[in-house]
Amino acid sequence: MAMAGCVAAGNVALAAEGVGIKPGTPEIPGTPWQVHDGTRPQPRVVETGGALSVKAPGDAKVLFDGKSLDAWTTDGKPASWTVKDGILVASPGTLTTKEQFGPVQVHLEWRVPAGRQVNGQGGGNSGIFLMGMYEVQILQSHTNRTYPDGTAGALYGQTPPLVNATAPQGEWQSYEILFHPPKYEGEKVVKPATVTVIQNGVVLHHAREFMGPTKFRQLATYPPKHPETGPLSLQFHGDPIEFRNIWARPIGGYDVEAK
Ligand code: MG
């Protein structure tokens, strides 16, 4: 998200978009922070060894193996993102899986190309949307500062990662994500969606609750009706973010056996 919040790339001196600024957005309940609050503390930086490249387990749905985009569509049409030298390059349109997932484990690897000028939310931005609506942010966050709920691994617009574990620009990063959809009774949420995120082997969130589907500059809240499954989607935010080795495994609910 945050297309509308982009500052044009090109001025490195401004490479701290939103930092130190109260954005005038709604306050997040239970916190003193506003949505996209630049005065919220920056996550502590942790140096890592970079991506953990995990081969798809035998029961995984392979979503991208360096060749085919058969598992995806772009905005309902045949997938049109670029594949070059075994790497998937973010291109116009949202890339969405044909398969629908409920509780799911996802592995993906991503990279912001070296040498690309990055400024806050601009230049190095993508994201993975669970059920097509809950974003875990992808951003060049190694040397680039932005509002903490928009940094790499943030539940965008809601909760920053526990730490900043982003490897240098030009290096591969890995995400392991465990996601459970919200539980409803009628039109009421009785258990919010939760997510665990591990980047480059470092935990960013552990069973963290989403406040609702991702919103930009607004409070996220749960709608009265919610599907039980949804696709995974990758965001095109104007930047040619690169991906490799993407797979997913249904994992069952908290109280349901995995299939
Ligand atoms: Mg994004």
Short mmCIF file of C-alpha atoms and ligand atoms in Angstrom, two decimals:
data_model
loop_
_atom_site.label_atom_id
_atom_site.label_comp_id
_atom_site.label_asym_id
_atom_site.label_seq_id
_atom_site.Cartn_x
_atom_site.Cartn_y
_atom_site.Cartn_z
CA MET A 1 0.00 0.00 0.00
CA ALA A 2 1.01 3.65 0.28
CA MET A 3 1.09 4.45 -3.42
CA ALA A 4 -0.48 7.80 -2.58
CA GLY A 5 2.07 8.31 0.17
CA CYS A 6 5.07 7.94 -2.07
CA VAL A 7 7.67 10.64 -2.20
CA ALA A 8 9.32 10.64 -5.60
CA ALA A 9 12.66 8.91 -5.54
CA GLY A 10 15.62 11.05 -6.38
CA ASN A 11 16.54 12.90 -3.23
CA VAL A 12 18.65 10.79 -0.95
CA ALA A 13 18.63 13.55 1.66
CA LEU A 14 14.94 12.83 2.11
CA ALA A 15 15.42 9.09 2.52
CA ALA A 16 13.52 9.06 5.78
CA GLU A 17 10.01 9.66 4.53
CA GLY A 18 7.61 10.27 7.34
CA VAL A 19 10.21 9.77 10.07
CA GLY A 20 9.59 12.12 12.99
CA ILE A 21 6.22 13.21 11.62
CA LYS A 22 2.76 12.76 13.12
CA PRO A 23 0.70 12.06 10.01
CA GLY A 24 -2.68 13.22 11.30
CA THR A 25 -4.19 9.79 10.79
CA PRO A 26 -6.40 7.95 13.30
CA GLU A 27 -4.84 6.74 16.54
CA ILE A 28 -4.40 2.98 16.74
CA PRO A 29 -6.51 1.70 19.67
CA GLY A 30 -4.44 0.51 22.62
CA THR A 31 -1.38 2.45 21.47
CA PRO A 32 -0.27 6.09 21.58
CA TRP A 33 0.58 5.91 17.87
CA GLN A 34 -1.26 7.05 14.80
CA VAL A 35 -1.46 4.99 11.59
CA HIS A 36 1.88 5.49 9.75
CA ASP A 37 3.25 7.39 12.75
CA GLY A 38 6.76 8.63 12.05
CA THR A 39 7.35 9.28 15.76
CA ARG A 40 6.87 5.61 16.60
CA PRO A 41 10.21 4.01 17.60
CA GLN A 42 12.18 2.51 14.74
CA PRO A 43 12.67 -1.26 15.04
CA ARG A 44 16.14 -2.18 16.29
CA VAL A 45 18.46 -3.25 13.46
CA VAL A 46 19.67 -6.86 13.48
CA GLU A 47 22.34 -7.95 11.02
CA THR A 48 21.61 -11.34 9.50
CA GLY A 49 23.20 -13.80 7.14
CA GLY A 50 20.55 -12.96 4.54
CA ALA A 51 18.01 -15.29 2.99
CA LEU A 52 17.36 -18.82 4.16
CA SER A 53 16.60 -20.59 0.93
CA VAL A 54 14.31 -23.49 1.78
CA LYS A 55 13.52 -26.01 -0.93
CA ALA A 56 9.79 -26.63 -1.35
CA PRO A 57 8.70 -29.58 0.82
CA GLY A 58 7.04 -32.48 -0.95
CA ASP A 59 3.52 -31.43 0.01
CA ALA A 60 3.93 -27.75 -0.86
CA LYS A 61 2.13 -25.98 -3.66
CA VAL A 62 5.00 -24.60 -5.71
CA LEU A 63 4.00 -21.10 -6.77
CA PHE A 64 7.20 -20.01 -8.48
CA ASP A 65 10.13 -22.27 -9.31
CA GLY A 66 12.05 -19.94 -11.59
CA LYS A 67 10.14 -20.82 -14.73
CA SER A 68 6.39 -20.95 -14.83
CA LEU A 69 3.76 -18.45 -13.74
CA ASP A 70 1.00 -21.03 -14.28
CA ALA A 71 -0.05 -20.73 -10.62
CA TRP A 72 -0.87 -17.03 -10.99
CA THR A 73 -3.02 -14.48 -12.73
CA THR A 74 -2.59 -10.73 -13.09
CA ASP A 75 -5.81 -8.94 -12.22
CA GLY A 76 -7.82 -11.92 -13.47
CA LYS A 77 -5.92 -12.28 -16.73
CA PRO A 78 -2.99 -14.55 -17.59
CA ALA A 79 -0.01 -13.69 -15.41
CA SER A 80 1.95 -10.88 -17.02
CA TRP A 81 4.81 -10.21 -14.61
CA THR A 82 8.27 -10.64 -16.14
CA VAL A 83 10.33 -13.77 -15.58
CA LYS A 84 13.99 -13.28 -16.42
CA ASP A 85 16.90 -15.63 -15.72
CA GLY A 86 14.79 -17.60 -13.23
CA ILE A 87 13.70 -14.48 -11.35
CA LEU A 88 10.20 -13.06 -11.13
CA VAL A 89 10.19 -9.27 -11.53
CA ALA A 90 7.30 -7.19 -10.20
CA SER A 91 5.50 -5.62 -13.16
CA PRO A 92 2.24 -3.67 -13.56
CA GLY A 93 -0.82 -5.27 -11.98
CA THR A 94 -1.32 -7.42 -8.91
CA LEU A 95 -0.03 -10.98 -9.18
CA THR A 96 -2.53 -13.33 -7.55
CA THR A 97 -2.52 -17.09 -7.03
CA LYS A 98 -5.22 -19.15 -8.67
CA GLU A 99 -5.34 -21.31 -5.55
CA GLN A 100 -7.20 -20.12 -2.47
CA PHE A 101 -5.73 -20.67 0.97
CA GLY A 102 -7.04 -20.56 4.52
CA PRO A 103 -4.45 -21.26 7.22
CA VAL A 104 -1.17 -21.35 5.34
CA GLN A 105 2.60 -21.47 5.55
CA VAL A 106 4.34 -19.39 2.89
CA HIS A 107 7.98 -19.22 1.91
CA LEU A 108 9.19 -16.54 -0.45
CA GLU A 109 12.45 -14.83 -1.27
CA TRP A 110 12.68 -11.26 -2.46
CA ARG A 111 15.31 -8.71 -3.39
CA VAL A 112 15.43 -4.99 -4.15
CA PRO A 113 17.84 -4.61 -7.07
CA ALA A 114 21.20 -3.09 -6.16
CA GLY A 115 21.79 0.46 -7.27
CA ARG A 116 18.12 1.35 -7.38
CA GLN A 117 17.37 4.68 -5.71
CA VAL A 118 15.09 4.20 -2.72
CA ASN A 119 13.36 6.83 -0.65
CA GLY A 120 10.98 5.93 2.17
CA GLN A 121 8.03 4.10 0.62
CA GLY A 122 9.32 4.79 -2.89
CA GLY A 123 11.78 2.85 -5.00
CA GLY A 124 11.89 -0.45 -3.11
CA ASN A 125 8.32 -1.37 -2.24
CA SER A 126 6.15 -4.44 -2.74
CA GLY A 127 4.23 -6.65 -0.35
CA ILE A 128 2.62 -10.00 0.05
CA PHE A 129 -1.10 -9.97 0.72
CA LEU A 130 -2.49 -12.95 2.61
CA MET A 131 -6.01 -13.81 1.48
CA GLY A 132 -5.39 -10.96 -0.97
CA MET A 133 -6.06 -8.44 1.82
CA TYR A 134 -3.58 -8.67 4.72
CA GLU A 135 -0.25 -7.11 3.75
CA VAL A 136 3.14 -8.07 5.09
CA GLN A 137 5.30 -5.26 3.78
CA ILE A 138 8.25 -5.74 1.46
CA LEU A 139 10.60 -2.74 1.47
CA GLN A 140 14.26 -1.89 1.21
CA SER A 141 14.70 -1.21 4.91
CA HIS A 142 18.40 -1.85 5.42
CA THR A 143 19.50 1.74 4.99
CA ASN A 144 16.15 3.34 4.24
CA ARG A 145 13.94 4.70 7.02
CA THR A 146 10.22 5.26 6.85
CA TYR A 147 7.33 5.22 9.30
CA PRO A 148 7.80 2.00 11.31
CA ASP A 149 4.43 0.46 10.39
CA GLY A 150 5.56 0.69 6.77
CA THR A 151 9.00 -0.90 7.12
CA ALA A 152 9.94 -4.37 5.85
CA GLY A 153 7.94 -7.05 7.62
CA ALA A 154 5.43 -4.57 9.06
CA LEU A 155 1.78 -5.50 9.13
CA TYR A 156 1.32 -2.46 6.96
CA GLY A 157 -0.36 0.45 8.70
CA GLN A 158 -0.78 -1.55 11.89
CA THR A 159 2.25 -3.08 13.60
CA PRO A 160 5.99 -2.68 12.95
CA PRO A 161 8.20 -5.76 13.06
CA LEU A 162 9.88 -6.61 16.38
CA VAL A 163 13.22 -5.85 14.74
CA ASN A 164 14.61 -4.69 11.41
CA ALA A 165 16.27 -7.80 9.94
CA THR A 166 16.56 -6.57 6.38
CA ALA A 167 19.77 -7.50 4.58
CA PRO A 168 21.52 -4.93 2.36
CA GLN A 169 19.91 -3.82 -0.88
CA GLY A 170 20.86 -6.18 -3.70
CA GLU A 171 20.89 -9.23 -1.40
CA TRP A 172 18.16 -11.86 -1.21
CA GLN A 173 15.80 -11.86 1.77
CA SER A 174 13.56 -14.71 2.91
CA TYR A 175 10.16 -14.63 4.56
CA GLU A 176 8.56 -17.56 6.34
CA ILE A 177 4.95 -16.68 7.07
CA LEU A 178 2.36 -18.61 9.06
CA PHE A 179 -1.10 -17.16 8.68
CA HIS A 180 -4.49 -18.01 10.15
CA PRO A 181 -7.65 -16.30 8.90
CA PRO A 182 -9.98 -14.67 11.41
CA LYS A 183 -12.73 -16.70 13.00
CA TYR A 184 -16.26 -15.39 12.88
CA GLU A 185 -19.46 -16.17 14.70
CA GLY A 186 -22.13 -14.63 12.54
CA GLU A 187 -20.90 -11.17 11.66
CA LYS A 188 -18.65 -10.90 14.70
CA VAL A 189 -14.93 -11.67 14.82
CA VAL A 190 -14.21 -14.00 17.73
CA LYS A 191 -10.56 -14.48 16.84
CA PRO A 192 -8.65 -12.02 14.65
CA ALA A 193 -6.40 -13.17 11.84
CA THR A 194 -2.90 -13.91 13.11
CA VAL A 195 0.49 -14.07 11.51
CA THR A 196 3.99 -15.20 12.37
CA VAL A 197 6.74 -13.74 10.18
CA ILE A 198 10.40 -14.75 10.10
CA GLN A 199 12.82 -12.79 7.93
CA ASN A 200 16.28 -14.19 7.22
CA GLY A 201 15.83 -16.52 10.20
CA VAL A 202 14.79 -13.75 12.60
CA VAL A 203 11.29 -13.53 14.08
CA LEU A 204 9.44 -10.30 13.25
CA HIS A 205 5.99 -11.27 14.54
CA HIS A 206 4.81 -14.25 16.56
CA ALA A 207 1.10 -15.00 16.25
CA ARG A 208 0.49 -11.27 15.89
CA GLU A 209 -3.12 -10.24 15.40
CA PHE A 210 -4.17 -8.23 12.39
CA MET A 211 -6.60 -5.43 13.28
CA GLY A 212 -8.40 -6.12 10.03
CA PRO A 213 -7.61 -6.16 6.31
CA THR A 214 -4.85 -3.70 5.38
CA LYS A 215 -5.78 -0.05 4.87
CA PHE A 216 -3.79 3.02 3.86
CA ARG A 217 -4.01 6.01 6.26
CA GLN A 218 -7.10 4.50 7.91
CA LEU A 219 -7.80 2.24 10.85
CA ALA A 220 -8.14 -1.37 9.82
CA THR A 221 -11.31 -3.05 11.05
CA TYR A 222 -13.00 -6.34 10.30
CA PRO A 223 -15.90 -6.38 7.86
CA PRO A 224 -19.14 -8.15 8.83
CA LYS A 225 -18.58 -10.82 6.20
CA HIS A 226 -15.30 -12.55 5.47
CA PRO A 227 -14.34 -15.45 3.19
CA GLU A 228 -12.77 -18.57 4.70
CA THR A 229 -10.07 -18.72 2.07
CA GLY A 230 -8.39 -16.32 -0.30
CA PRO A 231 -5.45 -16.07 -2.67
CA LEU A 232 -1.94 -14.88 -2.01
CA SER A 233 -1.05 -11.79 -3.96
CA LEU A 234 2.07 -9.78 -4.63
CA GLN A 235 1.94 -6.02 -4.88
CA PHE A 236 3.25 -3.92 -7.74
CA HIS A 237 4.09 -0.53 -6.23
CA GLY A 238 5.93 0.80 -9.27
CA ASP A 239 9.19 -0.93 -8.37
CA PRO A 240 10.80 -3.96 -10.09
CA ILE A 241 11.17 -5.99 -6.89
CA GLU A 242 12.54 -9.46 -7.61
CA PHE A 243 11.25 -12.79 -6.30
CA ARG A 244 12.34 -16.41 -6.37
CA ASN A 245 11.40 -19.71 -4.73
CA ILE A 246 7.79 -19.14 -3.65
CA TRP A 247 5.74 -21.97 -2.19
CA ALA A 248 2.85 -22.48 0.20
CA ARG A 249 1.41 -25.26 2.36
CA PRO A 250 -2.06 -25.38 3.91
CA ILE A 251 -1.55 -25.88 7.65
CA GLY A 252 -5.03 -26.28 9.11
CA GLY A 253 -6.57 -24.16 11.83
CA TYR A 254 -5.52 -23.84 15.44
CA ASP A 255 -8.00 -26.53 16.39
CA VAL A 256 -8.23 -28.40 13.09
CA GLU A 257 -5.85 -31.06 11.91
CA ALA A 258 -3.57 -30.04 9.04
CA LYS A 259 -4.57 -31.58 5.73
MG MG B 1 3.91 -2.51 0.05
#
